[in-house]
């Protein structure tokens, strides 16, 4: 019995190199990211979003299917009971920081 070696052609020149539309870098990679969204007065965090991230400027790009899922979540109103966990988030006031600048 002879084994046939099947050559797989890897298409390298077919597609133009993807570039970051923010800084023009081609140093981009796929990753799962988390992002925060305002929903009315609520701040919600979504994890594990498939995205393309620019190594250079850290801009994140979501593809259309990710945006559809995010829109569905938004349409659902980001229901509390569906949340995996909760984060406590410190809130600062810009003007508090300015006011305390004179103290020393
Ligand atoms: Zn970039």
Tab-separated table of N, CA and C and ligand atoms in Angstrom:
chain	number	residue	atom	x	y	z
A	1	UNK	N	0.839	-1.189	0.000
A	1	UNK	CA	0.000	0.000	0.000
A	1	UNK	C	0.888	1.258	0.000
A	2	UNK	N	0.672	2.072	-0.951
A	2	UNK	CA	1.498	3.284	-1.054
A	2	UNK	C	0.739	4.499	-0.527
A	3	UNK	N	1.483	5.289	0.139
A	3	UNK	CA	0.879	6.523	0.641
A	3	UNK	C	1.102	7.649	-0.335
A	4	UNK	N	0.077	8.310	-0.597
A	4	UNK	CA	0.201	9.469	-1.485
A	4	UNK	C	0.382	10.735	-0.661
A	5	UNK	N	1.308	11.479	-1.095
A	5	UNK	CA	1.515	12.761	-0.423
A	5	UNK	C	0.693	13.827	-1.145
A	6	UNK	N	-0.173	14.407	-0.404
A	6	UNK	CA	-1.023	15.442	-0.994
A	6	UNK	C	-0.438	16.806	-0.651
A	7	UNK	N	-0.164	17.507	-1.680
A	7	UNK	CA	0.354	18.854	-1.442
A	7	UNK	C	-0.782	19.839	-1.252
A	8	UNK	N	-0.695	20.541	-0.201
A	8	UNK	CA	-1.697	21.567	0.061
A	8	UNK	C	-1.121	22.924	-0.316
A	9	UNK	N	-1.815	23.557	-1.191
A	9	UNK	CA	-1.341	24.883	-1.593
A	9	UNK	C	-1.783	25.919	-0.577
A	10	UNK	N	-0.838	26.611	-0.094
A	10	UNK	CA	-1.154	27.696	0.832
A	10	UNK	C	-1.156	29.006	0.055
A	11	UNK	N	-2.309	29.604	0.067
A	11	UNK	CA	-2.440	30.850	-0.687
A	11	UNK	C	-1.882	32.008	0.137
A	12	UNK	N	-0.809	32.524	-0.354
A	12	UNK	CA	-0.188	33.619	0.394
A	12	UNK	C	-0.347	34.958	-0.306
A	13	UNK	N	-0.403	34.897	-1.615
A	13	UNK	CA	-0.428	36.164	-2.357
A	13	UNK	C	-1.841	36.569	-2.754
A	14	UNK	N	-2.803	35.717	-2.444
A	14	UNK	CA	-4.164	35.960	-2.912
A	14	UNK	C	-4.802	37.202	-2.291
A	15	UNK	N	-4.639	37.290	-0.964
A	15	UNK	CA	-5.323	38.382	-0.287
A	15	UNK	C	-4.343	39.494	0.051
A	16	UNK	N	-4.792	40.721	-0.070
A	16	UNK	CA	-3.926	41.825	0.355
A	16	UNK	C	-3.714	41.751	1.864
A	17	UNK	N	-2.574	42.220	2.315
A	17	UNK	CA	-2.272	42.195	3.740
A	17	UNK	C	-3.260	43.097	4.472
A	18	UNK	N	-3.865	42.539	5.511
A	18	UNK	CA	-4.796	43.335	6.300
A	18	UNK	C	-4.029	44.382	7.094
A	19	UNK	N	-4.554	45.556	7.114
A	19	UNK	CA	-3.889	46.635	7.839
A	19	UNK	C	-4.853	47.311	8.804
A	20	UNK	N	-4.296	47.808	9.868
A	20	UNK	CA	-5.065	48.589	10.825
A	20	UNK	C	-5.499	49.890	10.163
A	21	UNK	N	-6.784	50.170	10.194
A	21	UNK	CA	-7.230	51.402	9.537
A	21	UNK	C	-6.987	52.618	10.420
A	22	UNK	N	-6.559	52.397	11.637
A	22	UNK	CA	-6.240	53.519	12.526
A	22	UNK	C	-4.811	54.018	12.290
A	23	UNK	N	-3.844	53.080	12.284
A	23	UNK	CA	-2.450	53.506	12.186
A	23	UNK	C	-1.742	52.943	10.956
A	24	UNK	N	-2.395	52.044	10.218
A	24	UNK	CA	-1.797	51.521	9.002
A	24	UNK	C	-0.871	50.333	9.215
A	25	UNK	N	-0.683	49.898	10.456
A	25	UNK	CA	0.202	48.776	10.749
A	25	UNK	C	-0.397	47.470	10.238
A	26	UNK	N	0.465	46.584	9.719
A	26	UNK	CA	-0.015	45.262	9.319
A	26	UNK	C	0.198	44.252	10.442
A	27	UNK	N	0.643	44.728	11.586
A	27	UNK	CA	0.925	43.877	12.733
A	27	UNK	C	-0.340	43.687	13.557
A	28	UNK	N	-1.276	42.896	12.993
A	28	UNK	CA	-2.553	42.701	13.660
A	28	UNK	C	-2.759	41.223	13.923
A	29	UNK	N	-3.520	40.911	14.956
A	29	UNK	CA	-3.727	39.504	15.312
A	29	UNK	C	-5.145	39.314	15.839
A	30	UNK	N	-5.604	38.058	15.758
A	30	UNK	CA	-6.932	37.744	16.257
A	30	UNK	C	-6.853	37.454	17.743
A	31	UNK	N	-7.848	37.893	18.476
A	31	UNK	CA	-7.854	37.680	19.916
A	31	UNK	C	-9.286	37.720	20.423
A	32	UNK	N	-9.448	37.218	21.641
A	32	UNK	CA	-10.721	37.386	22.342
A	32	UNK	C	-10.536	38.554	23.288
A	33	UNK	N	-11.387	39.517	23.186
A	33	UNK	CA	-11.204	40.724	23.991
A	33	UNK	C	-12.435	40.978	24.861
A	34	UNK	N	-12.254	41.873	25.812
A	34	UNK	CA	-13.420	42.324	26.550
A	34	UNK	C	-13.563	43.817	26.353
A	35	UNK	N	-14.809	44.243	26.386
A	35	UNK	CA	-15.071	45.646	26.133
A	35	UNK	C	-16.215	46.104	27.016
A	36	UNK	N	-16.190	47.382	27.376
A	36	UNK	CA	-17.236	47.954	28.228
A	36	UNK	C	-18.188	48.778	27.368
A	37	UNK	N	-19.453	48.708	27.688
A	37	UNK	CA	-20.477	49.428	26.937
A	37	UNK	C	-21.403	50.147	27.900
A	38	UNK	N	-21.766	51.349	27.563
A	38	UNK	CA	-22.802	52.037	28.324
A	38	UNK	C	-24.153	51.602	27.802
A	39	UNK	N	-25.040	51.254	28.737
A	39	UNK	CA	-26.418	50.936	28.378
A	39	UNK	C	-27.289	51.799	29.278
A	40	UNK	N	-27.695	52.954	28.776
A	40	UNK	CA	-28.338	53.939	29.640
A	40	UNK	C	-27.336	54.372	30.695
A	41	UNK	N	-27.717	54.260	31.966
A	41	UNK	CA	-26.826	54.637	33.065
A	41	UNK	C	-25.942	53.479	33.505
A	42	UNK	N	-26.162	52.306	32.957
A	42	UNK	CA	-25.410	51.119	33.379
A	42	UNK	C	-24.175	50.953	32.515
A	43	UNK	N	-23.121	50.532	33.183
A	43	UNK	CA	-21.915	50.162	32.457
A	43	UNK	C	-21.844	48.639	32.479
A	44	UNK	N	-21.748	48.027	31.315
A	44	UNK	CA	-21.675	46.567	31.263
A	44	UNK	C	-20.395	46.155	30.540
A	45	UNK	N	-19.908	44.971	30.888
A	45	UNK	CA	-18.691	44.450	30.286
A	45	UNK	C	-19.029	43.150	29.561
A	46	UNK	N	-18.570	43.022	28.346
A	46	UNK	CA	-18.739	41.780	27.592
A	46	UNK	C	-17.351	41.195	27.354
A	47	UNK	N	-17.183	39.921	27.742
A	47	UNK	CA	-15.902	39.238	27.563
A	47	UNK	C	-15.967	38.295	26.377
A	48	UNK	N	-14.804	37.806	25.981
A	48	UNK	CA	-14.682	36.759	24.955
A	48	UNK	C	-15.213	37.190	23.594
A	49	UNK	N	-15.107	38.467	23.283
A	49	UNK	CA	-15.558	38.927	21.963
A	49	UNK	C	-14.442	38.646	20.953
A	50	UNK	N	-14.762	37.882	19.885
A	50	UNK	CA	-13.727	37.671	18.865
A	50	UNK	C	-13.431	38.984	18.153
A	51	UNK	N	-12.155	39.333	18.093
A	51	UNK	CA	-11.771	40.622	17.511
A	51	UNK	C	-10.417	40.504	16.835
A	52	UNK	N	-10.116	41.495	16.044
A	52	UNK	CA	-8.779	41.653	15.491
A	52	UNK	C	-8.178	42.865	16.192
A	53	UNK	N	-6.971	42.679	16.719
A	53	UNK	CA	-6.345	43.725	17.524
A	53	UNK	C	-5.055	44.169	16.845
A	54	UNK	N	-4.829	45.467	16.827
A	54	UNK	CA	-3.587	46.016	16.277
A	54	UNK	C	-2.514	45.989	17.357
A	55	UNK	N	-1.387	45.342	17.029
A	55	UNK	CA	-0.274	45.255	17.976
A	55	UNK	C	0.321	46.637	18.254
A	56	UNK	N	0.250	47.478	17.253
A	56	UNK	CA	0.901	48.788	17.339
A	56	UNK	C	0.109	49.796	18.165
A	57	UNK	N	-1.178	49.985	17.824
A	57	UNK	CA	-1.942	51.041	18.507
A	57	UNK	C	-3.043	50.472	19.403
A	58	UNK	N	-3.177	49.131	19.431
A	58	UNK	CA	-4.134	48.443	20.307
A	58	UNK	C	-5.590	48.705	19.948
A	59	UNK	N	-5.830	49.236	18.751
A	59	UNK	CA	-7.200	49.380	18.277
A	59	UNK	C	-7.818	47.986	18.117
A	60	UNK	N	-9.090	47.864	18.482
A	60	UNK	CA	-9.784	46.580	18.350
A	60	UNK	C	-10.844	46.687	17.260
A	61	UNK	N	-10.897	45.666	16.417
A	61	UNK	CA	-11.900	45.636	15.363
A	61	UNK	C	-12.777	44.410	15.531
A	62	UNK	N	-14.099	44.635	15.546
A	62	UNK	CA	-15.043	43.531	15.620
A	62	UNK	C	-15.578	43.258	14.229
A	63	UNK	N	-15.728	41.977	13.892
A	63	UNK	CA	-16.314	41.699	12.584
A	63	UNK	C	-17.845	41.774	12.679
A	64	UNK	N	-18.499	41.694	11.511
A	64	UNK	CA	-19.943	41.907	11.468
A	64	UNK	C	-20.706	40.952	12.366
A	65	UNK	N	-20.257	39.666	12.424
A	65	UNK	CA	-21.000	38.690	13.222
A	65	UNK	C	-20.880	39.012	14.710
A	66	UNK	N	-19.718	39.533	15.130
A	66	UNK	CA	-19.562	39.928	16.537
A	66	UNK	C	-20.463	41.120	16.846
A	67	UNK	N	-20.547	42.051	15.906
A	67	UNK	CA	-21.387	43.234	16.126
A	67	UNK	C	-22.856	42.842	16.215
A	68	UNK	N	-23.273	41.844	15.400
A	68	UNK	CA	-24.659	41.368	15.458
A	68	UNK	C	-24.968	40.812	16.849
A	69	UNK	N	-24.041	40.000	17.389
A	69	UNK	CA	-24.264	39.403	18.719
A	69	UNK	C	-24.312	40.494	19.789
A	70	UNK	N	-23.426	41.487	19.674
A	70	UNK	CA	-23.438	42.594	20.633
A	70	UNK	C	-24.752	43.381	20.545
A	71	UNK	N	-25.255	43.556	19.323
A	71	UNK	CA	-26.536	44.245	19.154
A	71	UNK	C	-27.674	43.443	19.765
A	72	UNK	N	-27.603	42.093	19.654
A	72	UNK	CA	-28.621	41.241	20.257
A	72	UNK	C	-28.604	41.392	21.777
A	73	UNK	N	-27.388	41.383	22.359
A	73	UNK	CA	-27.255	41.573	23.799
A	73	UNK	C	-27.832	42.919	24.220
A	74	UNK	N	-27.525	43.945	23.436
A	74	UNK	CA	-28.034	45.279	23.724
A	74	UNK	C	-29.556	45.291	23.628
A	75	UNK	N	-30.079	44.614	22.582
A	75	UNK	CA	-31.526	44.519	22.401
A	75	UNK	C	-32.204	43.824	23.566
A	76	UNK	N	-31.518	42.834	24.142
A	76	UNK	CA	-32.039	42.126	25.321
A	76	UNK	C	-31.965	42.999	26.566
A	77	UNK	N	-31.222	44.099	26.484
A	77	UNK	CA	-31.062	44.990	27.626
A	77	UNK	C	-29.998	44.516	28.597
A	78	UNK	N	-29.057	43.692	28.140
A	78	UNK	CA	-28.002	43.145	29.010
A	78	UNK	C	-28.601	42.660	30.343
A	79	UNK	N	-29.479	41.679	30.309
A	79	UNK	CA	-30.197	41.273	31.536
A	79	UNK	C	-29.255	40.774	32.629
A	80	UNK	N	-29.458	41.273	33.863
A	80	UNK	CA	-28.615	40.933	35.018
A	80	UNK	C	-28.484	39.424	35.198
A	81	UNK	N	-29.608	38.708	35.011
A	81	UNK	CA	-29.609	37.269	35.296
A	81	UNK	C	-28.759	36.475	34.306
A	82	UNK	N	-28.430	37.096	33.199
A	82	UNK	CA	-27.583	36.417	32.214
A	82	UNK	C	-26.098	36.711	32.430
A	83	UNK	N	-25.803	37.644	33.325
A	83	UNK	CA	-24.405	38.024	33.553
A	83	UNK	C	-23.660	36.889	34.242
A	84	UNK	N	-22.427	36.664	33.841
A	84	UNK	CA	-21.611	35.617	34.452
A	84	UNK	C	-21.153	35.999	35.841
A	85	UNK	N	-20.821	37.263	36.000
A	85	UNK	CA	-20.370	37.758	37.295
A	85	UNK	C	-20.498	39.262	37.279
A	86	UNK	N	-20.199	39.859	38.429
A	86	UNK	CA	-20.286	41.304	38.511
A	86	UNK	C	-18.957	41.882	38.944
A	87	UNK	N	-18.677	43.081	38.459
A	87	UNK	CA	-17.471	43.801	38.833
A	87	UNK	C	-17.865	45.030	39.635
A	88	UNK	N	-17.041	45.359	40.622
A	88	UNK	CA	-17.201	46.653	41.281
A	88	UNK	C	-16.284	47.627	40.576
A	89	UNK	N	-16.807	48.764	40.222
A	89	UNK	CA	-16.032	49.720	39.438
A	89	UNK	C	-15.893	51.028	40.212
A	90	UNK	N	-14.664	51.463	40.494
A	90	UNK	CA	-14.497	52.758	41.153
A	90	UNK	C	-14.843	53.898	40.199
A	91	UNK	N	-15.490	54.903	40.738
A	91	UNK	CA	-15.894	56.057	39.927
A	91	UNK	C	-15.191	57.297	40.460
A	92	UNK	N	-14.547	58.014	39.583
A	92	UNK	CA	-13.807	59.219	39.973
A	92	UNK	C	-14.447	60.439	39.330
A	93	UNK	N	-14.218	61.582	39.973
A	93	UNK	CA	-14.631	62.833	39.363
A	93	UNK	C	-13.402	63.632	38.957
A	94	UNK	N	-13.427	64.066	37.746
A	94	UNK	CA	-12.339	64.889	37.217
A	94	UNK	C	-12.132	66.127	38.091
A	95	UNK	N	-13.261	66.745	38.507
A	95	UNK	CA	-13.139	67.992	39.255
A	95	UNK	C	-12.598	67.768	40.658
A	96	UNK	N	-12.811	66.571	41.243
A	96	UNK	CA	-12.201	66.263	42.541
A	96	UNK	C	-10.685	66.319	42.426
A	97	UNK	N	-10.176	65.813	41.343
A	97	UNK	CA	-8.727	65.764	41.147
A	97	UNK	C	-8.150	67.172	40.976
A	98	UNK	N	-8.881	68.004	40.268
A	98	UNK	CA	-8.442	69.387	40.070
A	98	UNK	C	-8.450	70.125	41.410
A	99	UNK	N	-9.514	69.895	42.207
A	99	UNK	CA	-9.662	70.577	43.494
A	99	UNK	C	-8.536	70.211	44.443
A	100	UNK	N	-8.062	68.952	44.393
A	100	UNK	CA	-7.045	68.493	45.346
A	100	UNK	C	-5.637	68.853	44.910
A	101	UNK	N	-5.515	69.488	43.761
A	101	UNK	CA	-4.184	69.801	43.241
A	101	UNK	C	-3.458	70.845	44.105
A	102	UNK	N	-4.237	71.743	44.734
A	102	UNK	CA	-3.633	72.775	45.553
A	102	UNK	C	-3.070	72.245	46.862
A	103	UNK	N	-3.603	71.100	47.342
A	103	UNK	CA	-3.129	70.531	48.603
A	103	UNK	C	-1.704	69.989	48.431
A	104	UNK	N	-0.896	70.161	49.474
A	104	UNK	CA	0.434	69.576	49.405
A	104	UNK	C	1.028	69.446	50.794
B	1	LIG	ZN1	-3.147	50.310	14.617
